PDB file of C-alpha atoms in Angstrom:
ATOM      1  CA  UNK A 162     -53.569 142.897  -2.640  1.00 44.00           C
ATOM      2  CA  UNK A 163     -50.185 143.970  -4.575  1.00 47.00           C
ATOM      3  CA  UNK A 164     -48.764 147.149  -4.446  1.00 48.00           C
ATOM      4  CA  UNK A 165     -49.426 149.163  -7.775  1.00 48.00           C
ATOM      5  CA  UNK A 166     -47.041 152.400  -8.432  1.00 47.00           C
ATOM      6  CA  UNK A 167     -48.527 155.157 -10.442  1.00 48.00           C
ATOM      7  CA  UNK A 168     -45.889 157.552 -11.556  1.00 49.00           C
ATOM      8  CA  UNK A 169     -46.977 161.099 -11.829  1.00 48.00           C
ATOM      9  CA  UNK A 170     -43.835 162.249 -14.103  1.00 44.00           C
ATOM     10  CA  UNK A 171     -41.887 160.489 -16.779  1.00 42.00           C
ATOM     11  CA  UNK A 172     -38.146 161.050 -15.218  1.00 39.00           C
ATOM     12  CA  UNK A 173     -35.796 162.278 -17.883  1.00 42.00           C
ATOM     13  CA  UNK A 174     -33.289 159.629 -19.549  1.00 38.00           C
ATOM     14  CA  UNK A 175     -30.270 159.698 -17.584  1.00 36.00           C
ATOM     15  CA  UNK A 176     -26.657 160.103 -18.794  1.00 38.00           C
ATOM     16  CA  UNK A 177     -25.031 159.087 -15.559  1.00 40.00           C
ATOM     17  CA  UNK A 178     -24.472 155.763 -14.553  1.00 41.00           C
ATOM     18  CA  UNK A 179     -26.021 156.360 -11.215  1.00 43.00           C
ATOM     19  CA  UNK A 180     -29.841 155.546 -11.846  1.00 43.00           C
ATOM     20  CA  UNK A 181     -30.757 155.594  -8.233  1.00 44.00           C
ATOM     21  CA  UNK A 182     -33.524 157.484  -7.118  1.00 43.00           C
ATOM     22  CA  UNK A 183     -33.326 160.862  -5.157  1.00 45.00           C
ATOM     23  CA  UNK A 184     -35.005 161.906  -2.164  1.00 44.00           C
ATOM     24  CA  UNK A 185     -36.610 164.535  -3.335  1.00 45.00           C
ATOM     25  CA  UNK A 186     -38.478 161.712  -6.066  1.00 47.00           C
ATOM     26  CA  UNK A 187     -41.713 160.821  -5.243  1.00 49.00           C
ATOM     27  CA  UNK A 188     -43.361 157.484  -5.684  1.00 51.00           C
ATOM     28  CA  UNK A 189     -47.325 157.151  -4.593  1.00 51.00           C
ATOM     29  CA  UNK A 190     -48.410 153.619  -3.216  1.00 55.00           C
ATOM     30  CA  UNK A 191     -51.832 152.649  -3.771  1.00 53.00           C
ATOM     31  CA  UNK A 192     -52.340 149.956  -1.317  1.00 58.00           C
ATOM     32  CA  UNK A 193     -56.609 150.220  -2.145  1.00 58.00           C
ATOM     33  CA  UNK A 194     -58.876 151.584  -4.328  1.00 57.00           C
ATOM     34  CA  UNK A 195     -60.037 154.623  -1.885  1.00 64.00           C
ATOM     35  CA  UNK A 196     -56.116 155.877  -2.256  1.00 63.00           C
ATOM     36  CA  UNK A 197     -56.746 155.583  -5.751  1.00 59.00           C
ATOM     37  CA  UNK A 198     -59.624 158.349  -5.408  1.00 60.00           C
ATOM     38  CA  UNK A 199     -58.083 160.298  -2.747  1.00 64.00           C
ATOM     39  CA  UNK A 200     -54.768 160.344  -4.959  1.00 61.00           C
ATOM     40  CA  UNK A 201     -57.129 161.510  -8.203  1.00 62.00           C
ATOM     41  CA  UNK A 202     -59.009 163.754  -5.854  1.00 63.00           C
ATOM     42  CA  UNK A 203     -55.821 165.511  -4.736  1.00 64.00           C
ATOM     43  CA  UNK A 204     -54.378 165.888  -8.299  1.00 60.00           C
ATOM     44  CA  UNK A 205     -57.346 167.304  -9.843  1.00 61.00           C
ATOM     45  CA  UNK A 206     -57.794 169.678  -6.610  1.00 65.00           C
ATOM     46  CA  UNK A 207     -53.883 170.997  -6.851  1.00 62.00           C
ATOM     47  CA  UNK A 208     -54.213 171.052 -11.031  1.00 60.00           C
ATOM     48  CA  UNK A 209     -56.971 173.089 -10.813  1.00 58.00           C
ATOM     49  CA  UNK A 210     -55.786 175.344  -8.213  1.00 61.00           C
ATOM     50  CA  UNK A 211     -52.153 175.803  -9.026  1.00 57.00           C
ATOM     51  CA  UNK A 212     -52.536 175.943 -13.147  1.00 64.00           C
ATOM     52  CA  UNK A 213     -55.938 176.289 -14.908  1.00 69.00           C
ATOM     53  CA  UNK A 214     -59.301 174.308 -14.966  1.00 79.00           C
ATOM     54  CA  UNK A 215     -58.744 173.529 -18.789  1.00 86.00           C
ATOM     55  CA  UNK A 216     -55.979 171.022 -18.144  1.00 87.00           C
ATOM     56  CA  UNK A 217     -58.303 167.654 -18.772  1.00 89.00           C
ATOM     57  CA  UNK A 218     -59.127 169.757 -21.729  1.00 91.00           C
ATOM     58  CA  UNK A 219     -56.239 170.419 -22.996  1.00 93.00           C
ATOM     59  CA  UNK A 220     -54.590 166.876 -22.634  1.00 94.00           C
ATOM     60  CA  UNK A 221     -57.769 165.606 -24.049  1.00 95.00           C
ATOM     61  CA  UNK A 222     -57.377 167.546 -27.338  1.00 95.00           C
ATOM     62  CA  UNK A 223     -53.820 167.020 -27.292  1.00 96.00           C
ATOM     63  CA  UNK A 224     -54.099 163.170 -27.631  1.00 97.00           C
ATOM     64  CA  UNK A 225     -54.105 164.063 -31.520  1.00 97.00           C
ATOM     65  CA  UNK A 226     -51.073 166.287 -32.304  1.00 98.00           C
ATOM     66  CA  UNK A 227     -52.457 169.757 -33.470  1.00 97.00           C
ATOM     67  CA  UNK A 228     -51.534 173.130 -33.713  1.00 97.00           C
ATOM     68  CA  UNK A 229     -52.064 175.589 -30.949  1.00 96.00           C
ATOM     69  CA  UNK A 230     -54.588 177.414 -33.030  1.00 96.00           C
ATOM     70  CA  UNK A 231     -56.787 174.479 -33.602  1.00 96.00           C
ATOM     71  CA  UNK A 232     -56.717 174.034 -30.049  1.00 95.00           C
ATOM     72  CA  UNK A 233     -57.346 177.772 -28.892  1.00 95.00           C
ATOM     73  CA  UNK A 234     -60.047 177.662 -30.979  1.00 96.00           C
ATOM     74  CA  UNK A 235     -61.638 174.556 -29.897  1.00 95.00           C
ATOM     75  CA  UNK A 236     -61.359 175.878 -26.267  1.00 92.00           C
ATOM     76  CA  UNK A 237     -63.039 178.976 -27.314  1.00 94.00           C
ATOM     77  CA  UNK A 238     -60.428 181.322 -26.841  1.00 93.00           C
ATOM     78  CA  UNK A 239     -57.887 183.427 -28.750  1.00 95.00           C
ATOM     79  CA  UNK A 240     -54.518 182.920 -30.171  1.00 94.00           C
ATOM     80  CA  UNK A 241     -53.070 185.205 -27.956  1.00 94.00           C
ATOM     81  CA  UNK A 242     -49.499 185.206 -25.814  1.00 94.00           C
ATOM     82  CA  UNK A 243     -51.444 185.652 -22.963  1.00 93.00           C
ATOM     83  CA  UNK A 244     -53.612 182.702 -23.416  1.00 92.00           C
ATOM     84  CA  UNK A 245     -50.365 180.423 -24.285  1.00 94.00           C
ATOM     85  CA  UNK A 246     -48.674 181.391 -21.284  1.00 91.00           C
ATOM     86  CA  UNK A 247     -51.505 180.934 -19.141  1.00 89.00           C
ATOM     87  CA  UNK A 248     -53.289 177.478 -20.744  1.00 90.00           C
ATOM     88  CA  UNK A 249     -50.041 175.944 -22.755  1.00 93.00           C
ATOM     89  CA  UNK A 250     -47.030 177.100 -21.108  1.00 92.00           C
ATOM     90  CA  UNK A 251     -47.361 175.274 -17.524  1.00 88.00           C
ATOM     91  CA  UNK A 252     -48.618 172.200 -19.533  1.00 90.00           C
ATOM     92  CA  UNK A 253     -45.098 172.050 -21.648  1.00 93.00           C
ATOM     93  CA  UNK A 254     -43.157 173.401 -18.196  1.00 88.00           C
ATOM     94  CA  UNK A 255     -44.500 170.234 -16.305  1.00 85.00           C
ATOM     95  CA  UNK A 256     -44.126 168.014 -19.357  1.00 89.00           C
ATOM     96  CA  UNK A 257     -47.601 167.363 -20.004  1.00 90.00           C
ATOM     97  CA  UNK A 258     -47.524 168.359 -23.464  1.00 95.00           C
ATOM     98  CA  UNK A 259     -44.693 168.147 -25.857  1.00 97.00           C
ATOM     99  CA  UNK A 260     -43.835 170.013 -29.224  1.00 97.00           C
ATOM    100  CA  UNK A 261     -43.152 168.027 -31.852  1.00 97.00           C
ATOM    101  CA  UNK A 262     -40.580 170.137 -33.390  1.00 96.00           C
ATOM    102  CA  UNK A 263     -38.936 171.383 -29.809  1.00 95.00           C
ATOM    103  CA  UNK A 264     -35.932 172.730 -31.650  1.00 95.00           C
ATOM    104  CA  UNK A 265     -38.357 174.902 -34.013  1.00 95.00           C
ATOM    105  CA  UNK A 266     -40.393 176.515 -31.574  1.00 91.00           C
ATOM    106  CA  UNK A 267     -41.813 179.137 -33.564  1.00 91.00           C
ATOM    107  CA  UNK A 268     -42.067 177.051 -37.034  1.00 95.00           C
ATOM    108  CA  UNK A 269     -45.571 177.629 -38.593  1.00 94.00           C
ATOM    109  CA  UNK A 270     -45.604 173.747 -38.347  1.00 95.00           C
ATOM    110  CA  UNK A 271     -45.244 173.398 -34.554  1.00 97.00           C
ATOM    111  CA  UNK A 272     -47.700 171.118 -33.391  1.00 98.00           C
ATOM    112  CA  UNK A 273     -47.946 169.537 -29.709  1.00 98.00           C
ATOM    113  CA  UNK A 274     -49.045 166.473 -28.258  1.00 98.00           C
ATOM    114  CA  UNK A 275     -49.896 165.031 -24.569  1.00 96.00           C
ATOM    115  CA  UNK A 276     -46.928 162.983 -23.226  1.00 94.00           C
ATOM    116  CA  UNK A 277     -46.924 160.068 -21.256  1.00 92.00           C
ATOM    117  CA  UNK A 278     -47.426 161.895 -18.128  1.00 87.00           C
ATOM    118  CA  UNK A 279     -49.732 164.185 -19.675  1.00 90.00           C
ATOM    119  CA  UNK A 280     -51.759 160.698 -20.455  1.00 92.00           C
ATOM    120  CA  UNK A 281     -51.385 159.570 -16.889  1.00 87.00           C
ATOM    121  CA  UNK A 282     -52.346 162.902 -15.269  1.00 84.00           C
ATOM    122  CA  UNK A 283     -55.827 162.903 -17.405  1.00 89.00           C
ATOM    123  CA  UNK A 284     -56.443 159.254 -16.237  1.00 87.00           C
ATOM    124  CA  UNK A 285     -56.128 160.628 -12.715  1.00 81.00           C
ATOM    125  CA  UNK A 286     -58.069 163.625 -13.772  1.00 79.00           C
ATOM    126  CA  UNK A 287     -60.989 161.457 -15.290  1.00 80.00           C
ATOM    127  CA  UNK A 288     -61.166 159.382 -12.178  1.00 72.00           C
ATOM    128  CA  UNK A 289     -61.644 162.196  -9.964  1.00 66.00           C
ATOM    129  CA  UNK A 290     -64.415 164.091 -12.194  1.00 66.00           C
ATOM    130  CA  UNK A 291     -66.207 160.442 -11.999  1.00 66.00           C
ATOM    131  CA  UNK A 292     -66.252 160.429  -8.509  1.00 63.00           C
ATOM    132  CA  UNK A 293     -67.609 163.972  -8.056  1.00 65.00           C
ATOM    133  CA  UNK A 294     -70.025 163.345 -10.440  1.00 63.00           C
TER     134      UNK A 294
END
């Protein structure tokens, strides 16, 4: 069976002429389906313990761009800065969610959406959840 590479993060565009992968970059090589299961379980555990257990919900809701107030309402939490810091900021920091207007962070029209990396993570988390159920 051939190898399948599943990158968990999208590398930023580089302006340098050196496009080689650094030693700190990680690429997971999947040889068998059990490797996919192990990876998805591991990712799920790390996400839930280091960030919060609403990551799959947030990523799923942001598949369609929407405002933070809409997201928090659907999650049943208040639109308070402490909830933004806990539930949204880490996903922005990991580039799993992006702002539609990054140059106008405080814009009343600001909306958020799941990035390509966030969609990949959501797929892994979904596989992990199905395996646990």
